[in-house]
C-alpha cells in the first residue's frame, strides 16, 4: 500500500478555494443554518456524507483506471484539469444571480442534503477530475481515500469555524 500525494499544500489551497466557493451544498448549509443551528449541522452532515460516497466511487474508479492503464490515467488527469478550468471560467462568466436558499425542517435537513449531493451529476465527475491532480502515478486507492477524508474534515472545519 503506497500513499503518494504529489503536492499536499497545493491540495489544501485548492480545497479551501473549492469549499469556500458558493455552490448548491454551501448555500444549502447556510440556508438551513439560518433556520436553526441543528438544521445547519444536519445539512452539513448530509452534504459531507454524500461527498464521501461520491469520493469513494470516484476513488475506486480512478484507482482502477490508474492500475489498468497509466496512459488513460494521464488523459483523465489532464482532461480533468481542463474540465476544472472550464468550470471556473463558466462560473465567473455566469450571469445567474445565485441559488435559492432552502430552509428545510430539522428532521429533513440531513436526508434532503444527502439526496441533493448524491443526485448532482457533476459531483462525481468533479471528484474524478480534482483528486488525480494531486496523486502521483503508482499511488494506491488509499491515497484517494486519504485526500477524500482530508477534504471532508477540512470542509467541516471551515463550515463550523
Tab-separated table of N, CA and C in Angstrom:
chain	number	residue	atom	x	y	z
A	1	UNK	N	0.855	-1.179	0.000
A	1	UNK	CA	0.000	0.000	0.000
A	1	UNK	C	0.894	1.233	0.000
A	2	UNK	N	0.909	1.913	-1.122
A	2	UNK	CA	1.738	3.098	-1.244
A	2	UNK	C	0.840	4.329	-1.372
A	3	UNK	N	1.003	5.260	-0.439
A	3	UNK	CA	0.251	6.510	-0.482
A	3	UNK	C	1.207	7.596	-0.958
A	4	UNK	N	0.900	8.172	-2.120
A	4	UNK	CA	1.768	9.183	-2.705
A	4	UNK	C	0.926	10.397	-3.089
A	5	UNK	N	1.123	11.485	-2.361
A	5	UNK	CA	0.432	12.741	-2.659
A	5	UNK	C	1.490	13.682	-3.211
A	6	UNK	N	1.280	14.159	-4.436
A	6	UNK	CA	2.332	14.920	-5.101
A	6	UNK	C	2.548	16.310	-4.514
A	7	UNK	N	1.504	16.999	-4.091
A	7	UNK	CA	1.670	18.337	-3.521
A	7	UNK	C	0.529	18.619	-2.547
A	8	UNK	N	0.749	18.295	-1.292
A	8	UNK	CA	-0.294	18.409	-0.274
A	8	UNK	C	-0.679	19.865	-0.012
A	9	UNK	N	0.285	20.768	-0.045
A	9	UNK	CA	-0.016	22.186	0.176
A	9	UNK	C	-0.934	22.715	-0.923
A	10	UNK	N	-0.632	22.383	-2.164
A	10	UNK	CA	-1.494	22.813	-3.274
A	10	UNK	C	-2.888	22.207	-3.127
A	11	UNK	N	-2.959	20.958	-2.660
A	11	UNK	CA	-4.251	20.311	-2.436
A	11	UNK	C	-5.059	21.081	-1.393
A	12	UNK	N	-4.422	21.478	-0.292
A	12	UNK	CA	-5.131	22.219	0.757
A	12	UNK	C	-5.606	23.583	0.262
A	13	UNK	N	-4.775	24.266	-0.506
A	13	UNK	CA	-5.164	25.579	-1.043
A	13	UNK	C	-6.340	25.422	-2.006
A	14	UNK	N	-6.246	24.468	-2.928
A	14	UNK	CA	-7.335	24.243	-3.885
A	14	UNK	C	-8.608	23.814	-3.165
A	15	UNK	N	-8.471	22.959	-2.157
A	15	UNK	CA	-9.637	22.508	-1.391
A	15	UNK	C	-10.306	23.675	-0.681
A	16	UNK	N	-9.508	24.548	-0.088
A	16	UNK	CA	-10.058	25.716	0.604
A	16	UNK	C	-10.858	26.585	-0.361
A	17	UNK	N	-10.293	26.853	-1.526
A	17	UNK	CA	-10.992	27.681	-2.514
A	17	UNK	C	-12.290	27.015	-2.970
A	18	UNK	N	-12.253	25.713	-3.169
A	18	UNK	CA	-13.461	24.996	-3.594
A	18	UNK	C	-14.521	24.982	-2.510
A	19	UNK	N	-14.105	24.730	-1.293
A	19	UNK	CA	-15.055	24.639	-0.180
A	19	UNK	C	-15.707	25.994	0.084
A	20	UNK	N	-14.933	27.056	-0.036
A	20	UNK	CA	-15.462	28.390	0.255
A	20	UNK	C	-16.238	29.002	-0.906
A	21	UNK	N	-16.087	28.438	-2.104
A	21	UNK	CA	-16.841	28.993	-3.231
A	21	UNK	C	-18.299	28.574	-3.121
A	22	UNK	N	-19.195	29.512	-3.387
A	22	UNK	CA	-20.613	29.190	-3.217
A	22	UNK	C	-21.095	28.203	-4.269
A	23	UNK	N	-21.690	27.153	-3.798
A	23	UNK	CA	-22.285	26.135	-4.654
A	23	UNK	C	-23.565	25.671	-3.993
A	24	UNK	N	-24.255	24.716	-4.580
A	24	UNK	CA	-25.521	24.256	-4.001
A	24	UNK	C	-25.378	23.755	-2.564
A	25	UNK	N	-24.304	23.018	-2.277
A	25	UNK	CA	-24.106	22.497	-0.922
A	25	UNK	C	-23.847	23.598	0.088
A	26	UNK	N	-22.955	24.512	-0.264
A	26	UNK	CA	-22.636	25.627	0.632
A	26	UNK	C	-23.873	26.464	0.920
A	27	UNK	N	-24.623	26.761	-0.129
A	27	UNK	CA	-25.813	27.586	0.063
A	27	UNK	C	-26.908	26.848	0.830
A	28	UNK	N	-27.013	25.536	0.645
A	28	UNK	CA	-27.988	24.756	1.417
A	28	UNK	C	-27.621	24.769	2.900
A	29	UNK	N	-26.330	24.631	3.194
A	29	UNK	CA	-25.872	24.663	4.587
A	29	UNK	C	-26.170	26.026	5.202
A	30	UNK	N	-25.818	27.092	4.489
A	30	UNK	CA	-26.078	28.441	5.005
A	30	UNK	C	-27.570	28.688	5.188
A	31	UNK	N	-28.364	28.270	4.211
A	31	UNK	CA	-29.812	28.477	4.296
A	31	UNK	C	-30.439	27.742	5.456
A	32	UNK	N	-30.052	26.486	5.667
A	32	UNK	CA	-30.646	25.735	6.773
A	32	UNK	C	-30.106	26.216	8.115
A	33	UNK	N	-28.864	26.695	8.131
A	33	UNK	CA	-28.310	27.218	9.385
A	33	UNK	C	-29.035	28.485	9.816
A	34	UNK	N	-29.584	29.235	8.857
A	34	UNK	CA	-30.357	30.415	9.239
A	34	UNK	C	-31.697	30.017	9.847
A	35	UNK	N	-32.189	28.830	9.486
A	35	UNK	CA	-33.432	28.334	10.089
A	35	UNK	C	-33.174	27.894	11.527
A	36	UNK	N	-32.110	27.116	11.719
A	36	UNK	CA	-31.703	26.712	13.067
A	36	UNK	C	-30.301	26.120	13.011
A	37	UNK	N	-29.631	26.176	14.117
A	37	UNK	CA	-28.275	25.634	14.202
A	37	UNK	C	-28.275	24.127	13.963
A	38	UNK	N	-29.266	23.436	14.537
A	38	UNK	CA	-29.355	21.984	14.369
A	38	UNK	C	-29.592	21.612	12.911
A	39	UNK	N	-30.444	22.365	12.228
A	39	UNK	CA	-30.691	22.101	10.807
A	39	UNK	C	-29.424	22.347	9.992
A	40	UNK	N	-28.666	23.362	10.355
A	40	UNK	CA	-27.402	23.636	9.675
A	40	UNK	C	-26.415	22.495	9.826
A	41	UNK	N	-26.282	21.970	11.048
A	41	UNK	CA	-25.380	20.834	11.272
A	41	UNK	C	-25.879	19.584	10.556
A	42	UNK	N	-27.194	19.369	10.544
A	42	UNK	CA	-27.752	18.205	9.844
A	42	UNK	C	-27.493	18.310	8.340
A	43	UNK	N	-27.638	19.504	7.788
A	43	UNK	CA	-27.373	19.713	6.366
A	43	UNK	C	-25.893	19.512	6.067
A	44	UNK	N	-25.027	20.010	6.931
A	44	UNK	CA	-23.589	19.804	6.780
A	44	UNK	C	-23.260	18.314	6.804
A	45	UNK	N	-23.872	17.576	7.724
A	45	UNK	CA	-23.631	16.129	7.816
A	45	UNK	C	-24.127	15.409	6.564
A	46	UNK	N	-25.290	15.784	6.068
A	46	UNK	CA	-25.822	15.156	4.856
A	46	UNK	C	-24.963	15.431	3.639
A	47	UNK	N	-24.538	16.671	3.495
A	47	UNK	CA	-23.676	17.038	2.375
A	47	UNK	C	-22.340	16.305	2.464
A	48	UNK	N	-21.764	16.233	3.657
A	48	UNK	CA	-20.484	15.544	3.846
A	48	UNK	C	-20.609	14.051	3.580
A	49	UNK	N	-21.714	13.450	4.011
A	49	UNK	CA	-21.934	12.029	3.747
A	49	UNK	C	-22.042	11.781	2.246
A	50	UNK	N	-22.814	12.614	1.561
A	50	UNK	CA	-22.938	12.481	0.111
A	50	UNK	C	-21.602	12.647	-0.592
A	51	UNK	N	-20.826	13.644	-0.170
A	51	UNK	CA	-19.497	13.842	-0.755
A	51	UNK	C	-18.610	12.623	-0.522
A	52	UNK	N	-18.668	12.045	0.677
A	52	UNK	CA	-17.847	10.869	0.988
A	52	UNK	C	-18.211	9.696	0.082
A	53	UNK	N	-19.492	9.488	-0.133
A	53	UNK	CA	-19.932	8.397	-1.009
A	53	UNK	C	-19.441	8.632	-2.440
A	54	UNK	N	-19.604	9.853	-2.932
A	54	UNK	CA	-19.171	10.164	-4.296
A	54	UNK	C	-17.652	10.112	-4.432
A	55	UNK	N	-16.934	10.572	-3.413
A	55	UNK	CA	-15.474	10.495	-3.451
A	55	UNK	C	-15.013	9.046	-3.455
A	56	UNK	N	-15.694	8.212	-2.679
A	56	UNK	CA	-15.353	6.786	-2.668
A	56	UNK	C	-15.544	6.166	-4.038
A	57	UNK	N	-16.657	6.476	-4.671
A	57	UNK	CA	-16.915	5.955	-6.018
A	57	UNK	C	-15.869	6.473	-7.006
A	58	UNK	N	-15.529	7.744	-6.893
A	58	UNK	CA	-14.513	8.327	-7.772
A	58	UNK	C	-13.147	7.704	-7.508
A	59	UNK	N	-12.813	7.468	-6.244
A	59	UNK	CA	-11.520	6.872	-5.892
A	59	UNK	C	-11.401	5.462	-6.449
A	60	UNK	N	-12.450	4.673	-6.299
A	60	UNK	CA	-12.420	3.301	-6.812
A	60	UNK	C	-12.255	3.315	-8.332
A	61	UNK	N	-13.030	4.153	-8.996
A	61	UNK	CA	-12.939	4.230	-10.456
A	61	UNK	C	-11.595	4.743	-10.930
A	62	UNK	N	-11.094	5.782	-10.300
A	62	UNK	CA	-9.817	6.366	-10.703
A	62	UNK	C	-8.665	5.424	-10.380
A	63	UNK	N	-8.694	4.787	-9.215
A	63	UNK	CA	-7.635	3.853	-8.841
A	63	UNK	C	-7.617	2.654	-9.785
A	64	UNK	N	-8.794	2.175	-10.164
A	64	UNK	CA	-8.859	1.057	-11.110
A	64	UNK	C	-8.274	1.473	-12.456
A	65	UNK	N	-8.583	2.680	-12.886
A	65	UNK	CA	-8.050	3.194	-14.141
A	65	UNK	C	-6.535	3.344	-14.058
A	66	UNK	N	-6.047	3.842	-12.937
A	66	UNK	CA	-4.616	4.027	-12.729
A	66	UNK	C	-3.883	2.700	-12.829
A	67	UNK	N	-4.437	1.666	-12.208
A	67	UNK	CA	-3.804	0.355	-12.209
A	67	UNK	C	-3.866	-0.289	-13.593
A	68	UNK	N	-5.004	-0.172	-14.247
A	68	UNK	CA	-5.207	-0.850	-15.523
A	68	UNK	C	-4.472	-0.178	-16.680
A	69	UNK	N	-4.414	1.141	-16.677
A	69	UNK	CA	-3.872	1.832	-17.835
A	69	UNK	C	-3.302	3.195	-17.441
A	70	UNK	N	-1.994	3.281	-17.223
A	70	UNK	CA	-1.389	4.561	-16.836
A	70	UNK	C	-1.620	5.682	-17.855
A	71	UNK	N	-1.680	5.353	-19.152
A	71	UNK	CA	-1.935	6.382	-20.160
A	71	UNK	C	-3.340	6.959	-20.003
A	72	UNK	N	-4.315	6.087	-19.746
A	72	UNK	CA	-5.688	6.555	-19.532
A	72	UNK	C	-5.758	7.443	-18.292
A	73	UNK	N	-4.979	7.102	-17.272
A	73	UNK	CA	-4.938	7.931	-16.067
A	73	UNK	C	-4.404	9.319	-16.403
A	74	UNK	N	-3.365	9.400	-17.225
A	74	UNK	CA	-2.811	10.699	-17.611
A	74	UNK	C	-3.828	11.509	-18.415
A	75	UNK	N	-4.557	10.836	-19.304
A	75	UNK	CA	-5.608	11.516	-20.066
A	75	UNK	C	-6.665	12.055	-19.109
A	76	UNK	N	-7.062	11.238	-18.114
A	76	UNK	CA	-8.040	11.677	-17.116
A	76	UNK	C	-7.497	12.861	-16.321
A	77	UNK	N	-6.240	12.776	-15.932
A	77	UNK	CA	-5.644	13.841	-15.120
A	77	UNK	C	-5.636	15.171	-15.880
A	78	UNK	N	-5.123	15.160	-17.101
A	78	UNK	CA	-5.034	16.416	-17.848
A	78	UNK	C	-6.394	16.855	-18.381
A	79	UNK	N	-7.205	15.896	-18.785
A	79	UNK	CA	-8.575	16.225	-19.191
A	79	UNK	C	-9.359	16.792	-18.025
A	80	UNK	N	-9.139	16.230	-16.844
A	80	UNK	CA	-9.790	16.739	-15.636
A	80	UNK	C	-9.355	18.154	-15.315
A	81	UNK	N	-8.072	18.436	-15.515
A	81	UNK	CA	-7.578	19.795	-15.292
A	81	UNK	C	-8.254	20.792	-16.220
A	82	UNK	N	-8.397	20.414	-17.481
A	82	UNK	CA	-9.085	21.273	-18.453
A	82	UNK	C	-10.545	21.471	-18.038
A	83	UNK	N	-11.188	20.385	-17.590
A	83	UNK	CA	-12.584	20.460	-17.144
A	83	UNK	C	-12.728	21.416	-15.958
A	84	UNK	N	-11.811	21.346	-15.001
A	84	UNK	CA	-11.875	22.225	-13.832
A	84	UNK	C	-11.690	23.688	-14.235
A	85	UNK	N	-10.773	23.947	-15.157
A	85	UNK	CA	-10.578	25.316	-15.644
A	85	UNK	C	-11.844	25.798	-16.348
A	86	UNK	N	-12.444	24.946	-17.173
A	86	UNK	CA	-13.686	25.298	-17.871
A	86	UNK	C	-14.800	25.611	-16.880
A	87	UNK	N	-14.940	24.793	-15.818
A	87	UNK	CA	-15.958	25.071	-14.800
A	87	UNK	C	-15.722	26.427	-14.142
A	88	UNK	N	-14.465	26.738	-13.848
A	88	UNK	CA	-14.138	28.023	-13.233
A	88	UNK	C	-14.481	29.191	-14.133
A	89	UNK	N	-14.120	29.095	-15.405
A	89	UNK	CA	-14.431	30.168	-16.353
A	89	UNK	C	-15.939	30.316	-16.505
A	90	UNK	N	-16.636	29.197	-16.622
A	90	UNK	CA	-18.094	29.227	-16.754
A	90	UNK	C	-18.738	29.877	-15.528
A	91	UNK	N	-18.212	29.576	-14.354
A	91	UNK	CA	-18.747	30.147	-13.118
A	91	UNK	C	-18.531	31.657	-13.074
A	92	UNK	N	-17.344	32.100	-13.472
A	92	UNK	CA	-17.030	33.531	-13.456
A	92	UNK	C	-17.883	34.287	-14.469
A	93	UNK	N	-18.110	33.696	-15.628
A	93	UNK	CA	-18.855	34.367	-16.689
A	93	UNK	C	-20.363	34.210	-16.567
A	94	UNK	N	-20.819	33.396	-15.634
A	94	UNK	CA	-22.248	33.132	-15.471
A	94	UNK	C	-22.979	34.401	-15.065
A	95	UNK	N	-24.154	34.585	-15.634
A	95	UNK	CA	-24.959	35.757	-15.315
A	95	UNK	C	-26.027	35.445	-14.277
A	96	UNK	N	-26.021	34.203	-13.778
A	96	UNK	CA	-27.015	33.837	-12.766
A	96	UNK	C	-26.771	34.629	-11.487
A	97	UNK	N	-27.853	34.917	-10.799
A	97	UNK	CA	-27.761	35.686	-9.563
A	97	UNK	C	-27.443	34.816	-8.356
A	98	UNK	N	-27.484	33.509	-8.503
A	98	UNK	CA	-27.181	32.627	-7.375
A	98	UNK	C	-28.219	31.542	-7.259
A	99	UNK	N	-28.166	30.825	-6.161
A	99	UNK	CA	-29.067	29.717	-5.911
A	99	UNK	C	-30.117	30.136	-4.895
A	100	UNK	N	-31.259	29.512	-4.985
A	100	UNK	CA	-32.293	29.758	-3.979
A	100	UNK	C	-31.860	29.114	-2.670
A	101	UNK	N	-32.061	29.791	-1.587
A	101	UNK	CA	-31.722	29.243	-0.278
A	101	UNK	C	-32.886	28.400	0.207
A	102	UNK	N	-32.575	27.152	0.549
A	102	UNK	CA	-33.593	26.213	1.006
A	102	UNK	C	-33.496	26.105	2.520
A	103	UNK	N	-34.632	26.191	3.198
A	103	UNK	CA	-34.657	26.080	4.655
A	103	UNK	C	-35.515	24.878	5.049
A	104	UNK	N	-34.912	23.685	5.038
A	104	UNK	CA	-35.699	22.501	5.382
A	104	UNK	C	-35.957	22.419	6.876
A	105	UNK	N	-36.996	21.654	7.229
A	105	UNK	CA	-37.248	21.370	8.637
A	105	UNK	C	-36.070	20.555	9.159
A	106	UNK	N	-35.813	20.651	10.467
A	106	UNK	CA	-34.651	19.973	11.040
A	106	UNK	C	-34.617	18.488	10.720
A	107	UNK	N	-35.767	17.837	10.791
A	107	UNK	CA	-35.810	16.398	10.536
A	107	UNK	C	-35.501	16.010	9.103
A	108	UNK	N	-35.727	16.914	8.173
A	108	UNK	CA	-35.497	16.627	6.759
A	108	UNK	C	-34.140	17.119	6.263
A	109	UNK	N	-33.449	17.902	7.034
A	109	UNK	CA	-32.234	18.562	6.565
A	109	UNK	C	-31.168	17.566	6.118
A	110	UNK	N	-30.916	16.541	6.910
A	110	UNK	CA	-29.884	15.560	6.561
A	110	UNK	C	-30.264	14.826	5.281
A	111	UNK	N	-31.470	14.274	5.256
A	111	UNK	CA	-31.912	13.479	4.107
A	111	UNK	C	-31.912	14.310	2.830
A	112	UNK	N	-32.427	15.507	2.908
A	112	UNK	CA	-32.511	16.363	1.725
A	112	UNK	C	-31.118	16.718	1.207
A	113	UNK	N	-30.216	17.095	2.090
A	113	UNK	CA	-28.878	17.481	1.628
A	113	UNK	C	-28.104	16.275	1.097
A	114	UNK	N	-28.316	15.105	1.690
A	114	UNK	CA	-27.680	13.885	1.190
A	114	UNK	C	-28.162	13.593	-0.232
A	115	UNK	N	-29.464	13.654	-0.446
A	115	UNK	CA	-30.016	13.378	-1.775
A	115	UNK	C	-29.583	14.419	-2.802
A	116	UNK	N	-29.567	15.691	-2.413
A	116	UNK	CA	-29.128	16.738	-3.337
A	116	UNK	C	-27.688	16.482	-3.767
A	117	UNK	N	-26.847	16.095	-2.821
A	117	UNK	CA	-25.445	15.825	-3.135
A	117	UNK	C	-25.305	14.594	-4.024
A	118	UNK	N	-25.980	13.500	-3.666
A	118	UNK	CA	-25.855	12.259	-4.433
A	118	UNK	C	-26.440	12.369	-5.835
A	119	UNK	N	-27.449	13.201	-6.004
A	119	UNK	CA	-28.094	13.332	-7.308
A	119	UNK	C	-27.473	14.417	-8.182
A	120	UNK	N	-26.399	15.023	-7.716
A	120	UNK	CA	-25.700	16.035	-8.501
A	120	UNK	C	-24.808	15.317	-9.521
A	121	UNK	N	-25.174	15.322	-10.801
A	121	UNK	CA	-24.411	14.555	-11.786
A	121	UNK	C	-22.990	15.075	-12.003
A	122	UNK	N	-22.744	16.329	-11.690
A	122	UNK	CA	-21.411	16.887	-11.894
A	122	UNK	C	-20.445	16.514	-10.770
A	123	UNK	N	-20.964	16.109	-9.619
A	123	UNK	CA	-20.110	15.909	-8.449
A	123	UNK	C	-19.097	14.788	-8.639
A	124	UNK	N	-19.531	13.605	-9.073
A	124	UNK	CA	-18.574	12.505	-9.213
A	124	UNK	C	-17.570	12.799	-10.318
A	125	UNK	N	-18.025	13.443	-11.400
A	125	UNK	CA	-17.105	13.830	-12.473
A	125	UNK	C	-16.090	14.829	-11.922
A	126	UNK	N	-16.573	15.756	-11.096
A	126	UNK	CA	-15.672	16.736	-10.495
A	126	UNK	C	-14.623	16.047	-9.626
A	127	UNK	N	-15.058	15.137	-8.750
A	127	UNK	CA	-14.105	14.466	-7.869
A	127	UNK	C	-13.111	13.622	-8.663
A	128	UNK	N	-13.574	12.990	-9.754
A	128	UNK	CA	-12.653	12.216	-10.588
A	128	UNK	C	-11.651	13.125	-11.291
A	129	UNK	N	-12.024	14.373	-11.531
A	129	UNK	CA	-11.117	15.322	-12.170
A	129	UNK	C	-10.204	16.005	-11.153
A	130	UNK	N	-10.697	16.252	-9.947
A	130	UNK	CA	-9.957	17.027	-8.950
A	130	UNK	C	-8.828	16.231	-8.296
A	131	UNK	N	-9.135	15.076	-7.746
A	131	UNK	CA	-8.152	14.340	-6.952
A	131	UNK	C	-6.924	13.867	-7.723
A	132	UNK	N	-7.049	13.422	-8.987
A	132	UNK	CA	-5.838	12.994	-9.700
A	132	UNK	C	-4.797	14.096	-9.876
A	133	UNK	N	-5.196	15.347	-9.758
A	133	UNK	CA	-4.234	16.442	-9.889
A	133	UNK	C	-3.176	16.401	-8.785
A	134	UNK	N	-3.475	15.701	-7.696
A	134	UNK	CA	-2.591	15.702	-6.530
A	134	UNK	C	-2.048	14.318	-6.199
A	135	UNK	N	-2.235	13.365	-7.097
A	135	UNK	CA	-1.809	11.990	-6.852
A	135	UNK	C	-0.742	11.612	-7.863
A	136	UNK	N	0.351	11.053	-7.362
A	136	UNK	CA	1.420	10.609	-8.248
A	136	UNK	C	1.069	9.254	-8.856
A	137	UNK	N	1.499	9.009	-10.087
A	137	UNK	CA	1.262	7.689	-10.685
A	137	UNK	C	1.843	6.591	-9.791
A	138	UNK	N	1.154	5.482	-9.714
A	138	UNK	CA	1.606	4.374	-8.882
A	138	UNK	C	1.025	4.387	-7.485
A	139	UNK	N	0.282	5.419	-7.151
A	139	UNK	CA	-0.315	5.509	-5.815
A	139	UNK	C	-1.490	4.540	-5.706
A	140	UNK	N	-1.738	4.086	-4.498
A	140	UNK	CA	-2.846	3.151	-4.273
A	140	UNK	C	-4.162	3.906	-4.101
A	141	UNK	N	-5.239	3.142	-4.056
A	141	UNK	CA	-6.562	3.730	-3.819
A	141	UNK	C	-6.603	4.436	-2.469
A	142	UNK	N	-5.776	4.003	-1.532
A	142	UNK	CA	-5.749	4.631	-0.207
A	142	UNK	C	-5.340	6.094	-0.280
A	143	UNK	N	-4.560	6.464	-1.291
A	143	UNK	CA	-4.190	7.870	-1.460
A	143	UNK	C	-5.437	8.714	-1.694
A	144	UNK	N	-6.337	8.207	-2.531
A	144	UNK	CA	-7.587	8.917	-2.799
A	144	UNK	C	-8.460	8.974	-1.545
A	145	UNK	N	-8.444	7.895	-0.776
A	145	UNK	CA	-9.216	7.863	0.473
A	145	UNK	C	-8.685	8.921	1.436
A	146	UNK	N	-7.361	8.989	1.579
A	146	UNK	CA	-6.755	9.982	2.473
A	146	UNK	C	-7.123	11.394	2.023
A	147	UNK	N	-7.008	11.674	0.729
A	147	UNK	CA	-7.370	13.003	0.232
A	147	UNK	C	-8.848	13.295	0.463
A	148	UNK	N	-9.702	12.298	0.262
A	148	UNK	CA	-11.138	12.485	0.489
A	148	UNK	C	-11.456	12.795	1.937
A	149	UNK	N	-10.829	12.059	2.856
A	149	UNK	CA	-11.054	12.296	4.288
A	149	UNK	C	-10.564	13.690	4.669
A	150	UNK	N	-9.383	14.060	4.192
A	150	UNK	CA	-8.853	15.397	4.485
A	150	UNK	C	-9.785	16.466	3.922
A	151	UNK	N	-10.276	16.275	2.697
A	151	UNK	CA	-11.181	17.237	2.062
A	151	UNK	C	-12.444	17.424	2.900
A	152	UNK	N	-13.046	16.321	3.336
A	152	UNK	CA	-14.286	16.407	4.120
A	152	UNK	C	-14.029	17.035	5.485
A	153	UNK	N	-12.991	16.591	6.177
A	153	UNK	CA	-12.694	17.160	7.502
A	153	UNK	C	-12.351	18.644	7.396
A	154	UNK	N	-11.620	19.005	6.370
A	154	UNK	CA	-11.273	20.405	6.145
A	154	UNK	C	-12.535	21.218	5.873
A	155	UNK	N	-13.439	20.659	5.073
A	155	UNK	CA	-14.708	21.334	4.783
A	155	UNK	C	-15.558	21.526	6.020
A	156	UNK	N	-15.625	20.495	6.861
A	156	UNK	CA	-16.390	20.604	8.112
A	156	UNK	C	-15.764	21.663	9.008
A	157	UNK	N	-14.446	21.660	9.111
A	157	UNK	CA	-13.756	22.650	9.948
A	157	UNK	C	-14.029	24.069	9.448
A	158	UNK	N	-13.973	24.267	8.138
A	158	UNK	CA	-14.243	25.600	7.597
A	158	UNK	C	-15.699	26.005	7.797
A	159	UNK	N	-16.616	25.042	7.703
A	159	UNK	CA	-18.042	25.353	7.872
A	159	UNK	C	-18.392	25.665	9.317
A	160	UNK	N	-17.795	24.920	10.236
A	160	UNK	CA	-18.120	25.080	11.657
A	160	UNK	C	-17.351	26.249	12.266
A	161	UNK	N	-16.140	26.455	11.793
A	161	UNK	CA	-15.358	27.580	12.298
A	161	UNK	C	-14.318	27.229	13.289
